């Protein structure tokens, strides 16, 4: 017996054989019990709900508790030509049965038990003289005498239920129960995962959908028969045979419209997990989060059915079915964070592989953002929270070993009007120290969770944890879900901008070691750095070394890389890419690239490259404090004959015959500080002896300006005027006006440093008289090199200038005036430490030529003779 319709009608079914068995209705013979309540049909607006008849529900309950799930035996007692079709009966006939508990007629007679309890009355006029009727009459009289059931005093109104078919506020009703189990009877099973339940003791009749799962359903279209989805009937039978009209407990967990989401608990088990484990249901994302017993249990039950290809999973193929076990789960070292959802890892084999974090989406521009159409989008800085997400991953993962568990392979896709093309992606769960990185990213509001079609199985194995993390982030207003203004990153990219680079150079030189993050590695010795304090991006060249040049494949220029250039690039990437480093800026080249030393965890990258035989020492290293370390590393690499030194052969040392030079000049070297170098190889220096005076004057002048700030617009600059100008560092310096443009721009010359700048009048002010050139003369003096000829070719001259900038700008040297020239004195310069001649070094490098003839140049004539001209 699966169901009791009333005190005098039951449903019976046979044993299942290959599917749900047939059913039939059995009406008990010779008795009558009270009818149960019926709800008015929705299609009949004027119809009214019919309440219980007195003692109807107790009679149904008596039978339900006695018969549900039990075997019964029944025989035909009587059939009448009146009535409608019942079970397998012929239309127009009404079948009445004698029902016995057990496998034969020796069991308990159910009709007699009902009458004996006063829950049903004997029906008059049907075969009144047979023994069965006589027995019923006797039992009814005994019940009447004992005042049982309907024969007790009163009208029986207390047995009529106050049924409630709807809930005015389902959400409030569910919340009021605080997820405590509620006693209930399952009255109807719509499909495997949706039931109609009678909640006790208040008789709420509610529809309950099982949280977290969905079974195949029965689809019905207008004027068409009901069509079951595959395994819909079997799933319904599975639930019916276990729960229909059983006493259960239900944990009400949430609500969806008038339907309540819940978990049904039976003494024999949890039907939700059983349906999944048997392959009768699948997990659903929209309600699995409210399942109070843990979504992981549901996923595990579903996975059990998938692995065994049970029922609805009979054609299931796992997303990673074609992968070897070693490719599904492995440990790798993180080399780079590509963006907020992708990393590059190094496998044990040495290969690099890109891994995308499963089921998450990085921050992105929503709708028509305020992005300037004339400016190229820089996703890392322009997309809100992209920088924060990248930094979270970089600080957490770079250089660390992580566990990678591949969830699925996303195939390559072609481009459409709205979606760009994607190559094949390996999507995985990446964890470190037991922490799921994707979940941590989502919980901080730095990524969102992708939503999938219900039949899309290509998702993270920890998808529910991701959804829960996102819900927490939304609730707490974290990151992308915050109501606050989004963080703005104003990062100046001064790579290749010579003018901006010149302005930054003095700061970086004075700063000593500056913190930086390596954003990109172009080659073994060329990098792109982000300076957090200065919020700028710079191109940085390693000092003291010559790395093999890499291949170039630009339009009109195809150049093969030198041997070991790729190895040098890979070495630098693995050591410093996206790491936090310290840099010492020494100088700058003509293209606005800074030159200096880079340190990571106590390792000098220039020295490391030389040690690995991936670079040679450049002659400029002689003047650096790292010269000994570089030369020692190079000597060791030469001895090993590795890589760039693989064909190295030591050359015999030739005896050098010293050449005595005539001492016709006077040498009176004085210490100077080189502050500026011009494009025609002139340079400005400050006298070291008067340096203290200049510093004192600057200190007093800035104090004066701070105490009496100038009124903006009060200074009308004219050519030749002395003034003070606010430099990019926000400090005031003495300057001279050289030119005033019609548009208001003012060209000025910093008289104490030798550099020039174009400024608006608002950054200029009158020079206080106490600090005029009469008090302290301009400290920047212009000189040029003696005895050398500057190249006429623009590129060659620029190379010479770059070399000088790298070697002497913002450094102390020794200066000797050799002779006076038409524009400025011609001098020789020596390095303060090594005493080697700067100009001679330029000659040795082939950057300039000697010019010992002050009043003529023999090379010009030779050049014309051989068909060359300047």
Short mmCIF file of C-alpha atoms in Angstrom, two decimals, residues 380-755:
data_model
loop_
_atom_site.label_atom_id
_atom_site.label_comp_id
_atom_site.label_asym_id
_atom_site.label_seq_id
_atom_site.Cartn_x
_atom_site.Cartn_y
_atom_site.Cartn_z
CA UNK A 380 45.92 46.56 -15.11
CA UNK A 381 45.50 50.19 -14.04
CA UNK A 382 42.28 51.31 -15.76
CA UNK A 383 39.92 48.44 -14.87
CA UNK A 384 38.69 48.88 -11.27
CA UNK A 385 40.21 46.35 -8.85
CA UNK A 386 42.28 44.64 -11.57
CA UNK A 387 45.50 45.96 -10.01
CA UNK A 388 44.41 44.86 -6.52
CA UNK A 389 43.52 41.39 -7.83
CA UNK A 390 46.82 41.04 -9.67
CA UNK A 391 48.77 42.22 -6.64
CA UNK A 392 46.94 39.76 -4.37
CA UNK A 393 47.95 36.88 -6.62
CA UNK A 394 51.48 38.19 -7.17
CA UNK A 395 52.26 38.57 -3.49
CA UNK A 396 50.65 35.24 -2.64
CA UNK A 397 52.02 33.07 -5.43
CA UNK A 398 55.11 34.34 -7.27
CA UNK A 399 58.01 31.96 -6.78
CA UNK A 400 55.90 29.59 -4.64
CA UNK A 401 54.97 25.98 -5.31
CA UNK A 402 51.26 25.34 -5.69
CA UNK A 403 48.99 22.33 -6.08
CA UNK A 404 47.16 22.30 -9.41
CA UNK A 405 44.05 20.17 -9.94
CA UNK A 406 42.72 20.43 -13.48
CA UNK A 407 38.92 20.76 -13.59
CA UNK A 408 38.33 21.04 -17.33
CA UNK A 409 39.85 22.03 -20.65
CA UNK A 410 38.04 24.87 -22.35
CA UNK A 411 38.33 24.39 -26.12
CA UNK A 412 39.45 27.15 -28.43
CA UNK A 413 36.71 29.46 -29.72
CA UNK A 414 36.40 31.69 -32.75
CA UNK A 415 35.83 35.42 -32.51
CA UNK A 416 32.33 36.88 -32.75
CA UNK A 417 30.98 40.42 -32.87
CA UNK A 418 30.94 40.62 -29.08
CA UNK A 419 33.45 38.00 -27.89
CA UNK A 420 37.13 37.80 -28.93
CA UNK A 421 38.73 34.54 -29.98
CA UNK A 422 40.23 32.33 -27.27
CA UNK A 423 42.85 29.64 -27.54
CA UNK A 424 42.46 26.40 -25.62
CA UNK A 425 42.54 26.96 -21.86
CA UNK A 426 43.48 24.65 -19.03
CA UNK A 427 41.21 25.56 -16.13
CA UNK A 428 42.14 24.31 -12.68
CA UNK A 429 41.81 24.73 -8.96
CA UNK A 430 45.08 26.15 -7.62
CA UNK A 431 45.79 25.87 -3.91
CA UNK A 432 48.66 26.76 -1.61
CA UNK A 433 48.83 25.81 2.04
CA UNK A 434 45.34 24.33 1.79
CA UNK A 435 43.86 27.62 0.56
CA UNK A 436 41.93 27.68 -2.71
CA UNK A 437 43.33 30.77 -4.42
CA UNK A 438 40.21 31.36 -6.52
CA UNK A 439 38.02 31.21 -3.41
CA UNK A 440 40.30 33.65 -1.58
CA UNK A 441 40.20 36.01 -4.55
CA UNK A 442 36.39 35.89 -4.72
CA UNK A 443 35.98 36.30 -0.95
CA UNK A 444 37.91 39.58 -1.13
CA UNK A 445 35.64 40.85 -3.90
CA UNK A 446 38.48 40.79 -6.45
CA UNK A 447 36.74 38.38 -8.85
CA UNK A 448 33.24 37.10 -9.54
CA UNK A 449 31.92 33.58 -10.11
CA UNK A 450 30.83 32.45 -13.55
CA UNK A 451 27.27 31.20 -13.98
CA UNK A 452 26.68 28.08 -16.06
CA UNK A 453 23.88 26.30 -17.82
CA UNK A 454 22.56 23.55 -15.60
CA UNK A 455 23.88 20.84 -17.93
CA UNK A 456 27.33 22.43 -18.20
CA UNK A 457 29.68 20.24 -16.19
CA UNK A 458 32.83 22.20 -17.05
CA UNK A 459 33.28 24.03 -13.79
CA UNK A 460 35.38 24.11 -10.66
CA UNK A 461 35.26 21.09 -8.39
CA UNK A 462 34.75 23.62 -5.58
CA UNK A 463 32.07 25.65 -7.32
CA UNK A 464 29.80 25.78 -4.27
CA UNK A 465 32.59 27.19 -2.11
CA UNK A 466 33.14 29.87 -4.75
CA UNK A 467 29.43 30.78 -4.71
CA UNK A 468 29.46 30.92 -0.90
CA UNK A 469 32.59 33.12 -0.96
CA UNK A 470 30.92 35.47 -3.43
CA UNK A 471 27.82 35.67 -1.24
CA UNK A 472 30.01 36.65 1.73
CA UNK A 473 31.82 39.27 -0.32
CA UNK A 474 28.51 40.76 -1.47
CA UNK A 475 27.12 40.77 2.07
CA UNK A 476 30.24 42.47 3.45
CA UNK A 477 30.58 44.90 0.54
CA UNK A 478 34.08 43.77 -0.38
CA UNK A 479 35.97 44.94 -3.47
CA UNK A 480 33.83 44.86 -6.59
CA UNK A 481 30.70 44.76 -4.41
CA UNK A 482 31.65 47.83 -2.37
CA UNK A 483 29.49 50.94 -2.48
CA UNK A 484 32.58 53.11 -2.05
CA UNK A 485 34.33 54.84 -4.91
CA UNK A 486 36.58 52.53 -6.86
CA UNK A 487 40.34 52.93 -6.34
CA UNK A 488 42.10 54.91 -9.05
CA UNK A 489 45.69 54.20 -10.08
CA UNK A 490 47.36 57.14 -11.79
CA UNK A 491 50.49 55.48 -13.06
CA UNK A 492 52.78 57.49 -15.32
CA UNK A 493 54.49 55.45 -18.00
CA UNK A 494 57.71 57.32 -18.73
CA UNK A 495 59.27 54.54 -20.80
CA UNK A 496 60.70 56.15 -23.90
CA UNK A 497 59.70 59.66 -22.80
CA UNK A 498 63.06 61.41 -22.61
CA UNK A 499 61.76 64.67 -21.17
CA UNK A 500 59.89 63.01 -18.31
CA UNK A 501 62.78 60.68 -17.70
CA UNK A 502 65.15 63.64 -17.33
CA UNK A 503 62.86 65.12 -14.71
CA UNK A 504 62.75 61.88 -12.71
CA UNK A 505 66.44 61.09 -13.02
CA UNK A 506 67.75 63.37 -10.20
CA UNK A 507 65.23 61.93 -7.72
CA UNK A 508 66.08 58.35 -8.51
CA UNK A 509 69.80 59.06 -8.36
CA UNK A 510 69.53 60.79 -5.00
CA UNK A 511 67.22 58.10 -3.62
CA UNK A 512 69.95 55.45 -3.58
CA UNK A 513 68.14 52.11 -3.56
CA UNK A 514 64.49 52.34 -4.59
CA UNK A 515 61.82 49.66 -4.27
CA UNK A 516 60.40 48.35 -7.54
CA UNK A 517 58.36 45.52 -9.04
CA UNK A 518 59.54 43.91 -12.27
CA UNK A 519 56.55 44.11 -14.59
CA UNK A 520 58.12 42.76 -17.78
CA UNK A 521 61.39 41.29 -19.02
CA UNK A 522 62.29 42.31 -22.57
CA UNK A 523 65.69 40.60 -22.53
CA UNK A 524 68.32 39.46 -20.10
CA UNK A 525 69.33 43.02 -19.24
CA UNK A 526 66.32 45.12 -20.25
CA UNK A 527 63.29 45.27 -17.97
CA UNK A 528 60.17 47.28 -17.27
CA UNK A 529 59.78 48.33 -13.64
CA UNK A 530 56.94 49.73 -11.57
CA UNK A 531 58.09 52.10 -8.84
CA UNK A 532 55.33 52.12 -6.16
CA UNK A 533 56.48 55.27 -4.35
CA UNK A 534 56.81 57.28 -7.54
CA UNK A 535 53.78 55.49 -9.16
CA UNK A 536 55.55 55.30 -12.48
CA UNK A 537 56.70 52.74 -15.02
CA UNK A 538 60.25 52.92 -16.34
CA UNK A 539 62.46 50.96 -18.70
CA UNK A 540 65.56 49.82 -16.85
CA UNK A 541 68.87 48.64 -18.32
CA UNK A 542 71.33 46.66 -16.23
CA UNK A 543 74.63 48.48 -15.75
CA UNK A 544 78.09 46.98 -16.07
CA UNK A 545 77.27 44.13 -18.48
CA UNK A 546 76.65 43.30 -22.12
CA UNK A 547 73.95 40.68 -22.65
CA UNK A 548 73.53 38.84 -25.95
CA UNK A 549 71.08 40.74 -28.15
CA UNK A 550 67.73 39.07 -28.74
CA UNK A 551 66.00 38.50 -32.07
CA UNK A 552 64.08 41.37 -33.63
CA UNK A 553 61.19 40.93 -36.00
CA UNK A 554 59.88 44.41 -36.68
CA UNK A 555 58.43 45.57 -40.02
CA UNK A 556 61.33 45.93 -42.41
CA UNK A 557 63.80 44.60 -39.85
CA UNK A 558 64.36 40.90 -39.21
CA UNK A 559 67.36 40.24 -37.03
CA UNK A 560 68.37 36.92 -35.55
CA UNK A 561 69.22 36.79 -31.90
CA UNK A 562 72.74 36.31 -30.69
CA UNK A 563 73.63 32.96 -29.12
CA UNK A 564 72.29 32.49 -25.59
CA UNK A 565 70.04 35.57 -25.76
CA UNK A 566 66.94 33.45 -25.07
CA UNK A 567 68.68 31.68 -22.18
CA UNK A 568 69.61 35.04 -20.66
CA UNK A 569 66.04 36.29 -20.98
CA UNK A 570 64.64 33.13 -19.38
CA UNK A 571 67.16 33.32 -16.53
CA UNK A 572 66.20 36.92 -15.75
CA UNK A 573 62.49 36.08 -15.96
CA UNK A 574 62.76 33.19 -13.54
CA UNK A 575 64.82 35.22 -11.09
CA UNK A 576 63.03 38.59 -11.00
CA UNK A 577 59.79 38.69 -13.04
CA UNK A 578 56.99 40.18 -10.88
CA UNK A 579 59.27 40.06 -7.84
CA UNK A 580 59.88 42.93 -5.48
CA UNK A 581 63.43 44.23 -6.07
CA UNK A 582 65.67 47.18 -5.26
CA UNK A 583 67.27 49.32 -7.95
CA UNK A 584 70.08 51.87 -7.96
CA UNK A 585 69.72 54.33 -10.84
CA UNK A 586 73.02 55.72 -12.08
CA UNK A 587 72.20 57.38 -15.40
CA UNK A 588 69.93 57.48 -18.43
CA UNK A 589 70.39 56.90 -22.16
CA UNK A 590 69.16 59.03 -25.05
CA UNK A 591 65.86 57.11 -25.32
CA UNK A 592 64.84 57.85 -21.75
CA UNK A 593 65.83 54.42 -20.39
CA UNK A 594 67.36 54.37 -16.92
CA UNK A 595 70.62 52.54 -16.30
CA UNK A 596 71.68 51.03 -13.01
CA UNK A 597 71.89 48.02 -10.72
CA UNK A 598 69.10 45.65 -9.69
CA UNK A 599 69.15 43.60 -6.49
CA UNK A 600 66.83 40.80 -5.43
CA UNK A 601 67.22 39.17 -2.02
CA UNK A 602 70.86 40.21 -1.84
CA UNK A 603 71.69 39.08 -5.39
CA UNK A 604 72.98 41.60 -7.95
CA UNK A 605 71.32 40.60 -11.23
CA UNK A 606 74.24 41.89 -13.31
CA UNK A 607 76.65 39.70 -11.32
CA UNK A 608 74.27 36.73 -11.50
CA UNK A 609 74.08 36.93 -15.31
CA UNK A 610 77.87 37.06 -15.56
CA UNK A 611 78.19 34.12 -13.14
CA UNK A 612 75.86 32.07 -15.35
CA UNK A 613 78.04 32.89 -18.40
CA UNK A 614 75.06 34.67 -19.95
CA UNK A 615 76.69 38.09 -20.12
CA UNK A 616 80.05 39.82 -20.41
CA UNK A 617 81.39 42.63 -18.25
CA UNK A 618 81.22 46.07 -19.88
CA UNK A 619 84.17 48.44 -19.50
CA UNK A 620 81.96 50.95 -17.63
CA UNK A 621 81.85 48.50 -14.72
CA UNK A 622 85.40 49.53 -13.81
CA UNK A 623 84.09 52.58 -11.96
CA UNK A 624 81.34 50.78 -10.07
CA UNK A 625 81.53 49.34 -6.54
CA UNK A 626 80.57 45.97 -8.06
CA UNK A 627 83.57 45.80 -10.40
CA UNK A 628 85.50 43.20 -8.41
CA UNK A 629 82.48 40.90 -8.10
CA UNK A 630 81.74 41.21 -11.82
CA UNK A 631 85.32 40.51 -12.89
CA UNK A 632 85.62 37.57 -10.50
CA UNK A 633 82.39 36.09 -11.84
CA UNK A 634 83.56 36.60 -15.43
CA UNK A 635 86.94 34.98 -14.77
CA UNK A 636 85.23 31.93 -13.29
CA UNK A 637 82.86 31.69 -16.28
CA UNK A 638 85.81 31.99 -18.68
CA UNK A 639 87.58 29.14 -16.95
CA UNK A 640 84.48 26.95 -17.25
CA UNK A 641 84.13 27.89 -20.95
CA UNK A 642 80.37 27.86 -20.70
CA UNK A 643 77.78 29.54 -22.90
CA UNK A 644 79.04 32.94 -24.08
CA UNK A 645 82.60 31.83 -23.19
CA UNK A 646 82.31 28.40 -24.81
CA UNK A 647 84.84 29.41 -27.54
CA UNK A 648 87.03 31.52 -25.30
CA UNK A 649 90.80 31.20 -25.67
CA UNK A 650 93.21 33.11 -23.46
CA UNK A 651 95.48 35.47 -25.42
CA UNK A 652 99.14 35.76 -24.48
CA UNK A 653 100.02 38.92 -22.64
CA UNK A 654 102.24 41.19 -24.73
CA UNK A 655 104.83 43.38 -23.12
CA UNK A 656 103.70 46.96 -23.26
CA UNK A 657 106.42 49.52 -23.94
CA UNK A 658 105.51 52.69 -22.13
CA UNK A 659 105.41 55.79 -24.27
CA UNK A 660 106.65 58.91 -22.60
CA UNK A 661 104.55 61.90 -23.43
CA UNK A 662 105.80 65.38 -23.35
CA UNK A 663 104.49 67.42 -20.45
CA UNK A 664 103.65 70.65 -22.20
CA UNK A 665 100.48 71.44 -20.31
CA UNK A 666 99.73 72.39 -16.74
CA UNK A 667 97.50 69.97 -14.81
CA UNK A 668 95.55 71.56 -12.00
CA UNK A 669 92.57 69.30 -11.44
CA UNK A 670 89.78 70.48 -9.15
CA UNK A 671 86.78 68.50 -7.85
CA UNK A 672 83.45 69.23 -9.57
CA UNK A 673 79.97 67.73 -9.59
CA UNK A 674 78.48 67.06 -13.05
CA UNK A 675 74.80 68.11 -13.09
CA UNK A 676 73.74 68.19 -16.75
CA UNK A 677 74.93 66.92 -20.15
CA UNK A 678 73.64 68.44 -23.40
CA UNK A 679 72.92 66.77 -26.71
CA UNK A 680 76.08 68.30 -28.29
CA UNK A 681 78.31 66.78 -25.56
CA UNK A 682 78.70 69.95 -23.53
CA UNK A 683 78.22 69.60 -19.80
CA UNK A 684 77.50 71.71 -16.71
CA UNK A 685 79.33 71.29 -13.41
CA UNK A 686 79.18 72.71 -9.91
CA UNK A 687 82.31 73.54 -7.97
CA UNK A 688 82.48 71.14 -5.03
CA UNK A 689 84.12 73.81 -2.86
CA UNK A 690 81.07 76.10 -3.08
CA UNK A 691 78.55 73.25 -2.72
CA UNK A 692 77.89 74.00 0.94
CA UNK A 693 77.14 77.64 0.11
CA UNK A 694 74.63 76.59 -2.51
CA UNK A 695 72.88 74.19 -0.16
CA UNK A 696 72.65 76.90 2.52
CA UNK A 697 71.27 79.42 0.02
CA UNK A 698 68.66 76.92 -1.20
CA UNK A 699 67.60 76.13 2.35
CA UNK A 700 67.19 79.80 3.27
CA UNK A 701 65.45 80.66 0.00
CA UNK A 702 62.87 77.88 0.39
CA UNK A 703 62.22 78.90 3.98
CA UNK A 704 61.61 82.45 2.77
CA UNK A 705 59.24 81.31 0.03
CA UNK A 706 57.41 79.03 2.48
CA UNK A 707 56.96 81.90 4.95
CA UNK A 708 55.83 84.33 2.23
CA UNK A 709 54.32 82.25 -0.58
CA UNK A 710 54.24 84.05 -3.95
CA UNK A 711 50.87 85.12 -5.34
CA UNK A 712 50.08 83.09 -8.44
CA UNK A 713 50.13 85.28 -11.55
CA UNK A 714 52.05 88.10 -9.86
CA UNK A 715 55.17 87.45 -11.95
CA UNK A 716 55.23 88.63 -15.58
CA UNK A 717 58.29 86.87 -17.05
CA UNK A 718 60.51 88.64 -19.58
CA UNK A 719 63.53 87.33 -21.39
CA UNK A 720 66.68 87.65 -19.29
CA UNK A 721 64.85 87.98 -15.97
CA UNK A 722 66.03 86.00 -12.98
CA UNK A 723 63.26 84.17 -11.10
CA UNK A 724 62.49 81.09 -9.07
CA UNK A 725 60.83 78.07 -10.70
CA UNK A 726 59.02 75.14 -9.14
CA UNK A 727 60.58 71.90 -10.39
CA UNK A 728 58.78 68.56 -10.73
CA UNK A 729 59.83 67.64 -7.18
CA UNK A 730 57.78 70.56 -5.84
CA UNK A 731 60.83 72.54 -4.70
CA UNK A 732 61.87 76.05 -5.84
CA UNK A 733 65.14 76.66 -7.71
CA UNK A 734 66.88 79.74 -9.13
CA UNK A 735 66.36 80.17 -12.87
CA UNK A 736 66.71 82.61 -15.79
CA UNK A 737 64.02 83.29 -18.41
CA UNK A 738 65.33 82.47 -21.87
CA UNK A 739 62.20 82.80 -23.98
CA UNK A 740 58.49 83.59 -23.59
CA UNK A 741 56.14 82.00 -26.14
CA UNK A 742 53.01 83.74 -27.36
CA UNK A 743 50.88 80.95 -25.84
CA UNK A 744 52.21 81.71 -22.37
CA UNK A 745 54.83 78.94 -22.10
CA UNK A 746 58.13 80.12 -20.59
CA UNK A 747 61.51 78.56 -21.41
CA UNK A 748 63.78 78.75 -18.37
CA UNK A 749 67.34 77.77 -17.52
CA UNK A 750 68.22 76.55 -14.00
CA UNK A 751 71.32 78.63 -13.29
CA UNK A 752 72.69 76.37 -10.56
CA UNK A 753 72.23 73.03 -12.36
CA UNK A 754 72.35 73.70 -16.10
CA UNK A 755 69.13 71.93 -17.10
#
